[in-house]
PDB file of N, CA and C in Angstrom:
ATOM      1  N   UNK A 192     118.702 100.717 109.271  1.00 51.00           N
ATOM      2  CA  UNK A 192     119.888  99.923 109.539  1.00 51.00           C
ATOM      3  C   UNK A 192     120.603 100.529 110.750  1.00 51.00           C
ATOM      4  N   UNK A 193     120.996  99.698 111.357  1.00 54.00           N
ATOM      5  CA  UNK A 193     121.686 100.305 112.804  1.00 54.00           C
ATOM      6  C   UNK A 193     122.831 100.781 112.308  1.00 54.00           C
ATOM      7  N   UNK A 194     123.245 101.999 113.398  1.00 67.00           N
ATOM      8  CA  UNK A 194     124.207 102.456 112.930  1.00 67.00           C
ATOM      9  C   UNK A 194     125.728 102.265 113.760  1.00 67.00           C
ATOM     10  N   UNK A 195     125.555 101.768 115.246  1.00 75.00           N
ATOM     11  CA  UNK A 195     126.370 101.461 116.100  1.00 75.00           C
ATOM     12  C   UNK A 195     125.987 100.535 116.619  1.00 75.00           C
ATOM     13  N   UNK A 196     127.215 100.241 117.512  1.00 74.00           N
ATOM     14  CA  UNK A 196     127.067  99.126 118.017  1.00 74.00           C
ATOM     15  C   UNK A 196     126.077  99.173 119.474  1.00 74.00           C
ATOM     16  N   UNK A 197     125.701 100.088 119.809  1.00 77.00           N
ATOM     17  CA  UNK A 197     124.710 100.405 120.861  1.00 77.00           C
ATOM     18  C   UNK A 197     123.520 100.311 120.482  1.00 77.00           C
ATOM     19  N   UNK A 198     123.710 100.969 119.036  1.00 80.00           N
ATOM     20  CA  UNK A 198     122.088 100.666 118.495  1.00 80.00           C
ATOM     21  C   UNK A 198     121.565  99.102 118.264  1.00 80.00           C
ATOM     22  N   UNK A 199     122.807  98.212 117.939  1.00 77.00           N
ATOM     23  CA  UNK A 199     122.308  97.145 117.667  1.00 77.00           C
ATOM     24  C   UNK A 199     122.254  96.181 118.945  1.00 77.00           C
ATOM     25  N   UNK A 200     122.792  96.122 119.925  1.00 78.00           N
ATOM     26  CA  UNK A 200     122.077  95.613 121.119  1.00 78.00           C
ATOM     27  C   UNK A 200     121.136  96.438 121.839  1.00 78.00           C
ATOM     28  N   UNK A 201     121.046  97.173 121.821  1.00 80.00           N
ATOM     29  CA  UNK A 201     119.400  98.456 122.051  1.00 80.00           C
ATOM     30  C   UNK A 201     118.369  97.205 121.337  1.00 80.00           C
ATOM     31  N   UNK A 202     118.594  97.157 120.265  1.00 82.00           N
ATOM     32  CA  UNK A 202     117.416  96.290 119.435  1.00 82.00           C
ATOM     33  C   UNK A 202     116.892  94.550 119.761  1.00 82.00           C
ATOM     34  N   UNK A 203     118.204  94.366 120.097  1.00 81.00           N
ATOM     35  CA  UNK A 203     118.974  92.796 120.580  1.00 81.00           C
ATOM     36  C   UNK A 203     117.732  92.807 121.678  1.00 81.00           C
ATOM     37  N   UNK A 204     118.050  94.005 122.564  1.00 83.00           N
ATOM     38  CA  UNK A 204     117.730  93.854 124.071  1.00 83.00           C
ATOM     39  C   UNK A 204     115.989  93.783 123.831  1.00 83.00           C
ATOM     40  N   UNK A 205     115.222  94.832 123.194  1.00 84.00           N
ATOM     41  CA  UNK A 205     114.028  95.266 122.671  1.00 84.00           C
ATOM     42  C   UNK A 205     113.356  93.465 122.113  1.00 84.00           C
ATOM     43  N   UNK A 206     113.910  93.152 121.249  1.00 82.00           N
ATOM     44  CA  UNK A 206     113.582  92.019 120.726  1.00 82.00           C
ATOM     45  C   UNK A 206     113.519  90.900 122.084  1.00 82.00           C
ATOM     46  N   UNK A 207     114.389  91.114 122.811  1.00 83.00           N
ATOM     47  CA  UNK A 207     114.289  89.527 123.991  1.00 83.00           C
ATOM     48  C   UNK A 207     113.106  90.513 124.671  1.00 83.00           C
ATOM     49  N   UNK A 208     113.133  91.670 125.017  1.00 85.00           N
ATOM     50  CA  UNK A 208     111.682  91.487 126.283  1.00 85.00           C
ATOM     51  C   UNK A 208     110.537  91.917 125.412  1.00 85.00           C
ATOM     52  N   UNK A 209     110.190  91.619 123.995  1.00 85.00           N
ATOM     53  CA  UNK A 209     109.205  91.508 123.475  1.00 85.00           C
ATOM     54  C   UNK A 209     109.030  89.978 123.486  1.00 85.00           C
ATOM     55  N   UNK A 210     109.405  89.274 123.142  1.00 82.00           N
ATOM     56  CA  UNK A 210     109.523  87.705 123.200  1.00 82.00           C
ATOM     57  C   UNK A 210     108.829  87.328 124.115  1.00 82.00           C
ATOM     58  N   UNK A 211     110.143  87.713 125.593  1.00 85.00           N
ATOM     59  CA  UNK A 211     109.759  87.730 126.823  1.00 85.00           C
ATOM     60  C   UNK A 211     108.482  87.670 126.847  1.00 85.00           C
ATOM     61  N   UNK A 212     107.899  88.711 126.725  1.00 87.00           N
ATOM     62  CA  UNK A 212     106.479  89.435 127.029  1.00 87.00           C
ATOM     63  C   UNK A 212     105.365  88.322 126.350  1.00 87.00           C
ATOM     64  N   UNK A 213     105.818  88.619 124.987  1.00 84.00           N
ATOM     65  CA  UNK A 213     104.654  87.109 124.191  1.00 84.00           C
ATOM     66  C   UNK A 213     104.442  85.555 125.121  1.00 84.00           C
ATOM     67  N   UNK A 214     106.115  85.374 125.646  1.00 82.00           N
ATOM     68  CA  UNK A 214     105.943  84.120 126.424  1.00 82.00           C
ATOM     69  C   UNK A 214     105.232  84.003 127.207  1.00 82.00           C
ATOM     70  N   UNK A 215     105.352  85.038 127.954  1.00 88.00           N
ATOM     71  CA  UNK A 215     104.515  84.939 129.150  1.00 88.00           C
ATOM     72  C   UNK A 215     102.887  84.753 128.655  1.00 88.00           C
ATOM     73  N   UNK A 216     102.330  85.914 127.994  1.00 88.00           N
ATOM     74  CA  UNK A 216     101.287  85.781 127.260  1.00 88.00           C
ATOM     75  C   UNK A 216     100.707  84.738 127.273  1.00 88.00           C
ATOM     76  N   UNK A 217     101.318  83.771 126.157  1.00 83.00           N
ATOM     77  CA  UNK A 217     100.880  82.567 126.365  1.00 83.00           C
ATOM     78  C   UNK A 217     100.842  81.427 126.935  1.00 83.00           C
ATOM     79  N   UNK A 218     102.171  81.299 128.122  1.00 85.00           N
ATOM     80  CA  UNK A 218     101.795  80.546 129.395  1.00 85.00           C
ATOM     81  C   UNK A 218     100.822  81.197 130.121  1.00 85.00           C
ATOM     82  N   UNK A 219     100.613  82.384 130.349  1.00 90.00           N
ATOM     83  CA  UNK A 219      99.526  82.192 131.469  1.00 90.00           C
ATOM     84  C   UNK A 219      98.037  81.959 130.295  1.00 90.00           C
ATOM     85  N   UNK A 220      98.178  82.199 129.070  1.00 86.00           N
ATOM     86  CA  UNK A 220      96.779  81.683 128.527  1.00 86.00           C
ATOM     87  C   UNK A 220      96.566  79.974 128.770  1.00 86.00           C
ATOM     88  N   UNK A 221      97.860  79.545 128.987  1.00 84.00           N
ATOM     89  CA  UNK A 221      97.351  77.989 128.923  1.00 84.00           C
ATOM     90  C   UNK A 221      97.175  77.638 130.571  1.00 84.00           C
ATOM     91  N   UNK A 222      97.844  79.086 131.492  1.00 89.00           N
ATOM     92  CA  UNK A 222      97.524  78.581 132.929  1.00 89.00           C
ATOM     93  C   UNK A 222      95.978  78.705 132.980  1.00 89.00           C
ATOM     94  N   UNK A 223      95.357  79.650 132.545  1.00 90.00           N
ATOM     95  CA  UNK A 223      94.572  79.798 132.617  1.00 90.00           C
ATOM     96  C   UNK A 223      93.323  78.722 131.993  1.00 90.00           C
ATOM     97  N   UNK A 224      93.393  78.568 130.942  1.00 87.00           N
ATOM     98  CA  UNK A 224      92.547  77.127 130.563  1.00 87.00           C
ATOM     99  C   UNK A 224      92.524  75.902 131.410  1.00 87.00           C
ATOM    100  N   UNK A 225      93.754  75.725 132.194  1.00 88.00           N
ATOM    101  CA  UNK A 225      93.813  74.391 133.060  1.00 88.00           C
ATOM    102  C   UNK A 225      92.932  75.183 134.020  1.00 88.00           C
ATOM    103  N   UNK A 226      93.193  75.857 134.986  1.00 92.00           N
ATOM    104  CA  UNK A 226      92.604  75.963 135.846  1.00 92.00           C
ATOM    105  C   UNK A 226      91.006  75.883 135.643  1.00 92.00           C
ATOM    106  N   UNK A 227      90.714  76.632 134.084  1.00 92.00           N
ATOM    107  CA  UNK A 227      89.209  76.168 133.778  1.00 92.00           C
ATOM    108  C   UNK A 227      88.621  74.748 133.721  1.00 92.00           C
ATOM    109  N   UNK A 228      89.488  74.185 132.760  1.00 90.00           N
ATOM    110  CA  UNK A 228      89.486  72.567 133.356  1.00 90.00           C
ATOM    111  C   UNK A 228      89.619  72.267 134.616  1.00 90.00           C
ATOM    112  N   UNK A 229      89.712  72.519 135.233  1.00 93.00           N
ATOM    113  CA  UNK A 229      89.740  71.909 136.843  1.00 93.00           C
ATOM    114  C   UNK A 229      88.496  72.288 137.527  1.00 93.00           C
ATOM    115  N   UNK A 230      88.217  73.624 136.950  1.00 94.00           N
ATOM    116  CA  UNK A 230      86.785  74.193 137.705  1.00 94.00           C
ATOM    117  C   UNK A 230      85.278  73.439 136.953  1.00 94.00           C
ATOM    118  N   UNK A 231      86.031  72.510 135.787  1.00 93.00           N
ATOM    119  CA  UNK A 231      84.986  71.924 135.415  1.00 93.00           C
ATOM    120  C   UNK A 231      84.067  72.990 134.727  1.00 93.00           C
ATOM    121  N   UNK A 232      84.963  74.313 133.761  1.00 93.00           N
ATOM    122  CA  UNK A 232      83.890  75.071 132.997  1.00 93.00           C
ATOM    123  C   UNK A 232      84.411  74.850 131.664  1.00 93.00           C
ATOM    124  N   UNK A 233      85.938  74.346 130.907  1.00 88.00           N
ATOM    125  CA  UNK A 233      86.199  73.408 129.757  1.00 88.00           C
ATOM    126  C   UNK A 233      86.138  71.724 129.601  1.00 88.00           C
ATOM    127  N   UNK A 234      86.546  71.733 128.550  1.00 91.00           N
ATOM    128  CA  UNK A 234      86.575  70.229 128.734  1.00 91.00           C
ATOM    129  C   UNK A 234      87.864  70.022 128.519  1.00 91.00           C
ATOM    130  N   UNK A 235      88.355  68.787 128.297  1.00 90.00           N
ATOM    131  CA  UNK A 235      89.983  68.068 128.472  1.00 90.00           C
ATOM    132  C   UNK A 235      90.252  68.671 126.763  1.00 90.00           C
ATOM    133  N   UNK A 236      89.363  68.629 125.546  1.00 90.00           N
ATOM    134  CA  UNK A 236      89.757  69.148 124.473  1.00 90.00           C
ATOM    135  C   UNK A 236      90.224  70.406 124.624  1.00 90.00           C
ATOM    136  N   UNK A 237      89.646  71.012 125.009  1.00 88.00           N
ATOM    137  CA  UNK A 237      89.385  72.375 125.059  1.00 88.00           C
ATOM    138  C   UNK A 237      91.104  72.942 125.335  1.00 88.00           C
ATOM    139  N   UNK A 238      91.210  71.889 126.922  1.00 86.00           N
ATOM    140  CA  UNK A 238      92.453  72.420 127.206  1.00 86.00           C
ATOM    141  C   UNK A 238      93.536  71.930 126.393  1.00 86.00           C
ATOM    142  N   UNK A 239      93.447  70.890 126.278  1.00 89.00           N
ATOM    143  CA  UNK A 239      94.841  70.435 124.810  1.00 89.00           C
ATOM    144  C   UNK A 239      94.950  70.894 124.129  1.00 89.00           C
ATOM    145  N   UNK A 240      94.032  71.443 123.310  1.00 89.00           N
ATOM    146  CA  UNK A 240      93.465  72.954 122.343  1.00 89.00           C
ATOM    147  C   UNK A 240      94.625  74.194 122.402  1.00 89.00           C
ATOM    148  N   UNK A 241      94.513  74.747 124.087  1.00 83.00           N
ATOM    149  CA  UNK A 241      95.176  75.204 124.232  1.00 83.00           C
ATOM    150  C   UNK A 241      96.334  75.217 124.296  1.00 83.00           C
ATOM    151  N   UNK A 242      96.998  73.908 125.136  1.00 84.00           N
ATOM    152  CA  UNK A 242      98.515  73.678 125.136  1.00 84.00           C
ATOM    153  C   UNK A 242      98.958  73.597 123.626  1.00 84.00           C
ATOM    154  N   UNK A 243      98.285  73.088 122.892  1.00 89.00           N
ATOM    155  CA  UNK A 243      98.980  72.531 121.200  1.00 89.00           C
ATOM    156  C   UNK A 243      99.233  74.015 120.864  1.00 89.00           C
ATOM    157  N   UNK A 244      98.451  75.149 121.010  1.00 85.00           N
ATOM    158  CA  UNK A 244      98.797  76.347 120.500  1.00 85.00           C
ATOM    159  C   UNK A 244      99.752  76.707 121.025  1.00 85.00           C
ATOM    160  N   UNK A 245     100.031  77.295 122.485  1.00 83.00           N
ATOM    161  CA  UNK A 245     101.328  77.379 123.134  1.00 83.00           C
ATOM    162  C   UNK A 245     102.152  76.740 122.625  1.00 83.00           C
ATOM    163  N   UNK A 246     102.206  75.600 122.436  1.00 86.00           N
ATOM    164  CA  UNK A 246     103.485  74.881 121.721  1.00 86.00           C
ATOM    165  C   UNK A 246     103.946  74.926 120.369  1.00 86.00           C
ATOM    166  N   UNK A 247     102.786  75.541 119.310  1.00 88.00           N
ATOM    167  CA  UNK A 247     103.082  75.774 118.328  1.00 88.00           C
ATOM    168  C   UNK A 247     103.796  77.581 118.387  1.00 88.00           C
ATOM    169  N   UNK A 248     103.426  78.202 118.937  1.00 83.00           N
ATOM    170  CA  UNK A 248     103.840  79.639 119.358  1.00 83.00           C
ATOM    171  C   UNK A 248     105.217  79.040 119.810  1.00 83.00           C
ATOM    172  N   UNK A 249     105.594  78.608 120.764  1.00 83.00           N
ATOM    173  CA  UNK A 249     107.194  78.598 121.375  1.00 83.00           C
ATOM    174  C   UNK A 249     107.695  78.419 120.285  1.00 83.00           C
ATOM    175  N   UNK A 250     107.384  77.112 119.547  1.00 88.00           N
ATOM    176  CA  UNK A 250     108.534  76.910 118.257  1.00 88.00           C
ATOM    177  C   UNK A 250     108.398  77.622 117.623  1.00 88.00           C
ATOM    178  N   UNK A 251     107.464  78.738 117.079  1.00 86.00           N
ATOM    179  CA  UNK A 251     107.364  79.899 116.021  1.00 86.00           C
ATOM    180  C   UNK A 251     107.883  80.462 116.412  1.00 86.00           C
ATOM    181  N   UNK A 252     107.911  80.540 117.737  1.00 83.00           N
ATOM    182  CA  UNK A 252     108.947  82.172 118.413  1.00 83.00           C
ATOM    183  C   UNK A 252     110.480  81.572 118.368  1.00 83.00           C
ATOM    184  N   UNK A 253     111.013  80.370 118.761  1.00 85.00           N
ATOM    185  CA  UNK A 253     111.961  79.961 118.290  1.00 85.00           C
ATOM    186  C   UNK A 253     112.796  80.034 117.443  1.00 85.00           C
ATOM    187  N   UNK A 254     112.024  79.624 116.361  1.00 87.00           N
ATOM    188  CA  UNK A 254     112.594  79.475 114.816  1.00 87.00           C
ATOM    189  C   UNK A 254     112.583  81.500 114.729  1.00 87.00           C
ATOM    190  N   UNK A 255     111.425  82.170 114.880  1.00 84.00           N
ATOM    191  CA  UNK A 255     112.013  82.877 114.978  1.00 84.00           C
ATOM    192  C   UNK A 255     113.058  83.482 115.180  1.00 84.00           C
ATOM    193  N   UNK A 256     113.146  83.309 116.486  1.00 82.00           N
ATOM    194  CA  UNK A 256     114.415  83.918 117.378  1.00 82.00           C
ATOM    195  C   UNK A 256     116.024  83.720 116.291  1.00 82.00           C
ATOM    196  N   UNK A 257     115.772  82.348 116.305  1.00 85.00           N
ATOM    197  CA  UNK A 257     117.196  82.146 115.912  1.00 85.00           C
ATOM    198  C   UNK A 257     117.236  82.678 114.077  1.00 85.00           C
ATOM    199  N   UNK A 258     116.593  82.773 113.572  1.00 85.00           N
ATOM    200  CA  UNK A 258     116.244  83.629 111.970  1.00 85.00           C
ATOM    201  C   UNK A 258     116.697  85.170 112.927  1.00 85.00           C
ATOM    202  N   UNK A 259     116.496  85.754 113.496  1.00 82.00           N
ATOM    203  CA  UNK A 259     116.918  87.139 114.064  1.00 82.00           C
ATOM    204  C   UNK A 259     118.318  87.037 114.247  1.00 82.00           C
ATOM    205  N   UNK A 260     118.521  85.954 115.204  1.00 82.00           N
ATOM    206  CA  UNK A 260     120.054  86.125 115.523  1.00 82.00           C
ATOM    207  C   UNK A 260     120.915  85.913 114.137  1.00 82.00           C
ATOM    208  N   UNK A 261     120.769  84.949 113.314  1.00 84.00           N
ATOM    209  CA  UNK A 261     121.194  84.877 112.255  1.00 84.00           C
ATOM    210  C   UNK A 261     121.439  86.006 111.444  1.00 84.00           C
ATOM    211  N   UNK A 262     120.027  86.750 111.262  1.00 82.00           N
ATOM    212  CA  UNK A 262     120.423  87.907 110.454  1.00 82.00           C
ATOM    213  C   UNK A 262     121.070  88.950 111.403  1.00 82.00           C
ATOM    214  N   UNK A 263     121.268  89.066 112.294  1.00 80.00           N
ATOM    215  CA  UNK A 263     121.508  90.292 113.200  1.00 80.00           C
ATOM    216  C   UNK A 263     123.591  89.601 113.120  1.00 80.00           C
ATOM    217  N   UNK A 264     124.087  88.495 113.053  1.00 83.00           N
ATOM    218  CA  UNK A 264     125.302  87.880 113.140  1.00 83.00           C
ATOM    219  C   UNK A 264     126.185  88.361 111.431  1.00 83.00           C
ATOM    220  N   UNK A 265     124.745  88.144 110.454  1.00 82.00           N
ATOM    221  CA  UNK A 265     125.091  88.631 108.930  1.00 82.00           C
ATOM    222  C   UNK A 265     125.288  90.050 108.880  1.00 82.00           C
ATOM    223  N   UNK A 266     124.243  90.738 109.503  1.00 78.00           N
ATOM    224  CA  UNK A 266     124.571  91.973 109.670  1.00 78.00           C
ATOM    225  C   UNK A 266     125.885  92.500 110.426  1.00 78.00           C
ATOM    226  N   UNK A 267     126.292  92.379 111.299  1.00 79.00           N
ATOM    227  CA  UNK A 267     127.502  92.497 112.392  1.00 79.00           C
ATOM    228  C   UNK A 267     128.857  92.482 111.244  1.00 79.00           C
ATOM    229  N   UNK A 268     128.721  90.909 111.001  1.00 82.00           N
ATOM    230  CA  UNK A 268     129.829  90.581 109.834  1.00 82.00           C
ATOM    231  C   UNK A 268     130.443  91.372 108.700  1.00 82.00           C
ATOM    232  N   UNK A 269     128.536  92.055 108.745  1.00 81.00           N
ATOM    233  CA  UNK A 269     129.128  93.087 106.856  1.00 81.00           C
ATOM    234  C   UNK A 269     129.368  94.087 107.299  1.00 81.00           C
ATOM    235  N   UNK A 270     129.238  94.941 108.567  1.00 77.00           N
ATOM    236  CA  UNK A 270     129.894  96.351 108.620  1.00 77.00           C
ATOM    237  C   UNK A 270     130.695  96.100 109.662  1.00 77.00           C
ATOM    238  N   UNK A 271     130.903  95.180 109.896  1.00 76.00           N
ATOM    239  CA  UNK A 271     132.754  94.657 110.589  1.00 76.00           C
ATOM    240  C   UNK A 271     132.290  95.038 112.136  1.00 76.00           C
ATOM    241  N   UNK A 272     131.450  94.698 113.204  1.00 68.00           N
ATOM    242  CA  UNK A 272     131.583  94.566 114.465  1.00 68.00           C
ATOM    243  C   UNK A 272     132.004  93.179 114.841  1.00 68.00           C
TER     244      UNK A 272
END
């Protein structure tokens, strides 16, 4: 449990450039499939394949996100920051 208020945006901060980091992840996995589609080494499934996952990841990371902020706002509340 955090113990200050430094510690808990330390964590805040940790949590966005892990995110960050996943995002990227998986845009360039779906840059990367188009461009295979284009080189004509997937097919058009293949790449929709891909985008549907990216898009299921953003909203997981989403819903995530905001389940974090939520509890991180409950937390704040009960030891009075």
């Amino acid at each position: 449990m955090p113990r200050t208020r430094q510690e808990l945006v330390r964590r805040e901060v940790w949590a966005e450039v892990e995110d960050a980091h996943a995002e990227t992840v998986a845009r360039r996995e779906t840059e990367d499939a188009f461009r295979a589609y284009q080189l004509g080494e997937v097919r058009i499934l293949e790449l929709l394949d891909a985008d549907r996952m990216a898009l299921r990841f953003r909203q997981r990371l989403t819903a995530l996100q905001a389940e974090a902020r939520r509890a991180e706002s409950a937390l704040e509340r009960a030891i009075g920051f």
